[in-house]
Short mmCIF file of C-alpha atoms and ligand atoms in Angstrom, two decimals:
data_model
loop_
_atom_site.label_atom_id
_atom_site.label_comp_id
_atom_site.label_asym_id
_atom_site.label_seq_id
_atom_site.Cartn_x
_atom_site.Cartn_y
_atom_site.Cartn_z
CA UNK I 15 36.07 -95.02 -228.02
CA UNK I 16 35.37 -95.08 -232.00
CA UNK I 17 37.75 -97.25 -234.38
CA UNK I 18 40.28 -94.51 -234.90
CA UNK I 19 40.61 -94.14 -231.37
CA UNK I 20 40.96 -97.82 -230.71
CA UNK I 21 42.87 -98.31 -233.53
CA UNK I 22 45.33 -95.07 -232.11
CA UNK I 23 45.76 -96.55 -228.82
CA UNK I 24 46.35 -100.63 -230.53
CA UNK I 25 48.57 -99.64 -232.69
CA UNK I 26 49.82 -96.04 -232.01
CA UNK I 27 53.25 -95.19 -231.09
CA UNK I 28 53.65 -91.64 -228.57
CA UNK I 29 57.38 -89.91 -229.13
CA UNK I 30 58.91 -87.15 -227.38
CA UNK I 31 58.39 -83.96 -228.63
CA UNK I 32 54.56 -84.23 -228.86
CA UNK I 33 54.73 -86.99 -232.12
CA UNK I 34 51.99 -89.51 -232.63
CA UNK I 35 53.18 -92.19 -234.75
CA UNK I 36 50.47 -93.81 -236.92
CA UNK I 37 53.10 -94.60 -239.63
CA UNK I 38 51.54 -98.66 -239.68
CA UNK I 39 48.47 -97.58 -240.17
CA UNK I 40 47.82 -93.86 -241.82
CA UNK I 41 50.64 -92.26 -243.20
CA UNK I 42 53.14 -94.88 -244.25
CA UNK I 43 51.76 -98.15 -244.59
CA UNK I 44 48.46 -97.36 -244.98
CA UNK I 45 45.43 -99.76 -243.55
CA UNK I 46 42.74 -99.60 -246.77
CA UNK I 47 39.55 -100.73 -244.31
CA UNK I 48 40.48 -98.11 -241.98
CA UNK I 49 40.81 -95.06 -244.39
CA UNK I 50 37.18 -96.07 -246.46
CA UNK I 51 35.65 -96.17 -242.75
CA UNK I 52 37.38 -92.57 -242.40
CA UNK I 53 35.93 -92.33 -245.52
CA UNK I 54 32.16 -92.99 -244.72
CA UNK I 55 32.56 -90.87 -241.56
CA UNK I 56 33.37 -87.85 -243.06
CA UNK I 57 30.58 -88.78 -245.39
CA UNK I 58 28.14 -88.81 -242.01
CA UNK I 59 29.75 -86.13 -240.98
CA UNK I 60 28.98 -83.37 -243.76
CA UNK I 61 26.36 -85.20 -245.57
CA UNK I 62 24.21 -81.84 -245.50
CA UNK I 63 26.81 -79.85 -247.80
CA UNK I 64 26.90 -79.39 -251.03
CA UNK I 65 30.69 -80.59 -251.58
CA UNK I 66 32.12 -80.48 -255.02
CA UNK I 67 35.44 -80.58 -253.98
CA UNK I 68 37.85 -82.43 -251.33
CA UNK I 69 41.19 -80.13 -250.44
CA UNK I 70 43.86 -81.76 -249.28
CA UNK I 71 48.17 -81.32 -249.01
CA UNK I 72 50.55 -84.10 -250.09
CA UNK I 73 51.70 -86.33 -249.47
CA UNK I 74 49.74 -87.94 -246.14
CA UNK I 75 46.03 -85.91 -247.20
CA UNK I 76 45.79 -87.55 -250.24
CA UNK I 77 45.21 -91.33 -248.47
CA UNK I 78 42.23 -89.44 -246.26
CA UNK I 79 40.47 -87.36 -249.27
CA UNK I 80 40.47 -90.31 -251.26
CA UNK I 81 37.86 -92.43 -249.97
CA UNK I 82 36.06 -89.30 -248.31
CA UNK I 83 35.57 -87.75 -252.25
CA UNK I 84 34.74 -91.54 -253.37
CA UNK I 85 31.99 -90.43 -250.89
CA UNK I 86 30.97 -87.94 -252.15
CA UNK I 87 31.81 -88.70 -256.11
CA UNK I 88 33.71 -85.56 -255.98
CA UNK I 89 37.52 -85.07 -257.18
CA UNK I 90 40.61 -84.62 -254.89
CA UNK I 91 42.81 -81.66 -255.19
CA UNK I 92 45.82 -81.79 -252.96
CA UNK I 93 48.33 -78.90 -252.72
CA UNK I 94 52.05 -79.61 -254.12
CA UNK I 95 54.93 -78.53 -251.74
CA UNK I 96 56.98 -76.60 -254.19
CA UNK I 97 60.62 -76.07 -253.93
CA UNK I 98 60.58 -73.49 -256.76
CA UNK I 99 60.62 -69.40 -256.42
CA UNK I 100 59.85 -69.11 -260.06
CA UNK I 101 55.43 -69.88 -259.70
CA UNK I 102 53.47 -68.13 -262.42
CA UNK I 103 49.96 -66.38 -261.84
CA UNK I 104 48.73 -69.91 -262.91
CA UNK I 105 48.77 -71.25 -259.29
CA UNK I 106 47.54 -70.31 -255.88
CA UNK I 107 50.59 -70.18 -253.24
CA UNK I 108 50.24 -70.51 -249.42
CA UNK I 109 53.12 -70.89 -246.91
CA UNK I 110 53.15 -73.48 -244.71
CA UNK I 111 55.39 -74.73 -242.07
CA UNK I 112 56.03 -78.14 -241.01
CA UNK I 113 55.40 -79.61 -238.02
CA UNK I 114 57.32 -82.44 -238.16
CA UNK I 115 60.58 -81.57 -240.13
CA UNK I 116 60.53 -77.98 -239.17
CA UNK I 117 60.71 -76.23 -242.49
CA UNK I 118 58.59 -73.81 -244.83
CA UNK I 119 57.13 -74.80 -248.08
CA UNK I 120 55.59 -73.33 -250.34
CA UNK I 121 52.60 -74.99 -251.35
CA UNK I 122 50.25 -74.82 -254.61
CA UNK I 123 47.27 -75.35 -256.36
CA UNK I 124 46.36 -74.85 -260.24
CA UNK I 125 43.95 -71.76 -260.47
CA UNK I 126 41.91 -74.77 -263.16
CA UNK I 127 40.92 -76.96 -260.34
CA UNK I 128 39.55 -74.61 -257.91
CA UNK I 129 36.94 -71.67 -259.00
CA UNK I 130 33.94 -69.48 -257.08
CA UNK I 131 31.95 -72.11 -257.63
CA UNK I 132 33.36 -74.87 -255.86
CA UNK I 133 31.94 -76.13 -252.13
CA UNK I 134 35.04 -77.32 -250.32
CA UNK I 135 35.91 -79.91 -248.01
CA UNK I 136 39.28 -79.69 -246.16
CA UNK I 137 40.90 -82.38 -244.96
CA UNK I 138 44.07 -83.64 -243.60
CA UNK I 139 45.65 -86.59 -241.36
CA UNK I 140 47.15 -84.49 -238.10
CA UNK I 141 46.07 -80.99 -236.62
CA UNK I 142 48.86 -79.92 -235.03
CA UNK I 143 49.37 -75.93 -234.96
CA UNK I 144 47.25 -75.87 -237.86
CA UNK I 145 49.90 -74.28 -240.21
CA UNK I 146 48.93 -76.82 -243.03
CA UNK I 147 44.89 -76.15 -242.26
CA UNK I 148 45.17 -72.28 -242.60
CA UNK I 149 47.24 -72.61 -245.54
CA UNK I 150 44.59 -74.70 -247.56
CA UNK I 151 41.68 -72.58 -246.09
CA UNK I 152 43.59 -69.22 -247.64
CA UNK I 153 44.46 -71.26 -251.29
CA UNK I 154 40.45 -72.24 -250.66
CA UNK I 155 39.38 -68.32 -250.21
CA UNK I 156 41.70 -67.12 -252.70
CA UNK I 157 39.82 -69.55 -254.96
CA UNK I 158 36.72 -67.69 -254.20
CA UNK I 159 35.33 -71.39 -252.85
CA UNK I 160 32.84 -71.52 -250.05
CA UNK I 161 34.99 -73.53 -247.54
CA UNK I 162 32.24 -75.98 -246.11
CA UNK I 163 34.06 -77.56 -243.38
CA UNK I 164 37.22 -79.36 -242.39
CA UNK I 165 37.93 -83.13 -241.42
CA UNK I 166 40.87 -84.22 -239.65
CA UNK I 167 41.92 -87.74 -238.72
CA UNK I 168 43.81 -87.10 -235.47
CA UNK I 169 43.69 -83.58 -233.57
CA UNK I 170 46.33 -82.83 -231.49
CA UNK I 171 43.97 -81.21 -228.70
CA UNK I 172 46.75 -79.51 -226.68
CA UNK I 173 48.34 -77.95 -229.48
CA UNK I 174 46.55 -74.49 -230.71
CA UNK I 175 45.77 -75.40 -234.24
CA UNK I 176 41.80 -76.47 -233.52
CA UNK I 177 40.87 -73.33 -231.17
CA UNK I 178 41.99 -71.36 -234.07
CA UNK I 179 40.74 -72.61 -236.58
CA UNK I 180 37.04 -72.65 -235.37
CA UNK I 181 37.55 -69.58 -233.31
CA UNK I 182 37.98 -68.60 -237.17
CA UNK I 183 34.08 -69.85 -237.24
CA UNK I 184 35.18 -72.89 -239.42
CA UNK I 185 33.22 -76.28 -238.81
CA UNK I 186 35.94 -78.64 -237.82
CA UNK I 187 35.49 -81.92 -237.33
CA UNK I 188 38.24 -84.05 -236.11
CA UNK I 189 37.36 -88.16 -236.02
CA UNK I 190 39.85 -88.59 -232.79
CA UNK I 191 41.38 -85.43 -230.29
CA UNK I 192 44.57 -86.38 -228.59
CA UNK I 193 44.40 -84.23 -225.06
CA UNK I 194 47.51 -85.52 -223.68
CA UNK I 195 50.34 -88.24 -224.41
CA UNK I 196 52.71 -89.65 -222.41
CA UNK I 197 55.76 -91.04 -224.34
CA UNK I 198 57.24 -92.65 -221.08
CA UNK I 199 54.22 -94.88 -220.29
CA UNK I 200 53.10 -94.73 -223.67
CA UNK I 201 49.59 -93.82 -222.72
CA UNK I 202 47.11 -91.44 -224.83
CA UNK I 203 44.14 -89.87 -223.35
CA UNK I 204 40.96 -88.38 -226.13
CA UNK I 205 38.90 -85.70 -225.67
CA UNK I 206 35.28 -87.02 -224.75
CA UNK I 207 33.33 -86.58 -228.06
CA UNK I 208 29.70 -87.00 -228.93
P1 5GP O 324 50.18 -78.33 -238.36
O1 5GP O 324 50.36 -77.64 -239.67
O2 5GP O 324 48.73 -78.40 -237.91
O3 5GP O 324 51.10 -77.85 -237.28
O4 5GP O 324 50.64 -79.84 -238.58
C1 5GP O 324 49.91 -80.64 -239.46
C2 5GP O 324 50.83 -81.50 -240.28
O5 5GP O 324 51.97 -81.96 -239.53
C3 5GP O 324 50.09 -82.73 -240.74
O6 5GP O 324 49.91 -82.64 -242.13
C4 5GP O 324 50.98 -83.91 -240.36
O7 5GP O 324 51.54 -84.46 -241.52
C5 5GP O 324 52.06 -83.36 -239.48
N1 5GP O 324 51.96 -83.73 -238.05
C6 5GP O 324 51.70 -82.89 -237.02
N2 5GP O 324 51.74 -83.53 -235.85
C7 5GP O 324 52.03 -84.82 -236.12
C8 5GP O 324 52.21 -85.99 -235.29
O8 5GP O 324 52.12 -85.99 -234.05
N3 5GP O 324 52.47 -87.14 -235.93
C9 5GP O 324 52.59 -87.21 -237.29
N4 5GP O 324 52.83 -88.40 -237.82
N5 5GP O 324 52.43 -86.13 -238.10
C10 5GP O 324 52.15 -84.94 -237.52
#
């Protein structure tokens, strides 16, 4: 197991419904040693690329790109969700529906922060049905960016977000895959990884 993993299974709490709660650790209270070892990873991970940009959607991205760009001594751009109807031709717009609470936002990026010459690197904290990955990757392309590759903390392996997404010929790299959970016994078994 790697230290997400172990840290998934010490401290990780399985729901029904297919929810993985990391909320003591990655998305609420939020474990600083953990996320600039996510960080370095990532680093590792795409090292080879020519990043001058980490993508990300609020509010749980930003806590992952952060030390991943630090990385890389790139910026963070995260997309807004945006309640409004009213967008100029200012912004890039994706929709995106939620995983967890169900609903569609629309979410946005300034056309200043993203341009054809920017090398992106997505990234995210859960990879569910990959709603929130496809919506970055088509604010990305709109963008005119080279998307480089995508990072995820925690795939959700039986959920179809990561066969699509490299089926779409993306390099996805996801730090732990969740195969199956079992909310009764509480157990969580990953995808073997090299
Ligand atoms: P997707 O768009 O891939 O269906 O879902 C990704 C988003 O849903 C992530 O940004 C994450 O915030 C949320 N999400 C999906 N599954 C889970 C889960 O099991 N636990 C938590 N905490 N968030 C999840």
């Amino acid at each position: 197991m790697n230290f997400l993993e172990e840290r998934i299974v010490k401290d990780g709490v399985v729901k029904p419904g297919n929810v993985l709660k990391v909320d003591s650790f990655l998305n609420h209270q939020i474990d600083i040693s953990l996320m600039d070892e996510i960080g370095r990873e990532f680093h590792r991970r795409f090292q080879d690329k020519p990043i001058t940009k980490v993508l990300t959607i609020e509010t749980s991205g930003i806590a992952i790109a952060y030390p991943v760009a630090r990385e890389f001594g790139v910026p963070v751009v995260f997309a807004k969700k945006s309640k409004s109807i009213n967008l100029d031709g200012d912004m890039y717009v994706a929709e995106v529906e939620s995983f967890t609470h169900k609903n569609k936002n629309q979410v946005i990026v300034s056309k200043r922060f993203l341009s054809p010459e920017d090398h992106v690197l997505i990234v995210d904290d859960f990879l569910a049905n990959g709603c929130a990955l496809q919506g970055l990757i088509s604010i990305a392309e709109a963008s005119g960016a080279t998307v480089e590759g995508l990072g995820i903390a925690i795939e959700k392996g039986f959920q179809i977000g990561g066969r699509v997404i490299r089926n779409l010929g993306y390099p996805l790299e996801s730090l732990a895959i969740v195969d199956g959970m079992d909310p009764e016994k509480g157990t969580i078994q990953f995808r073997q990884q090299d």
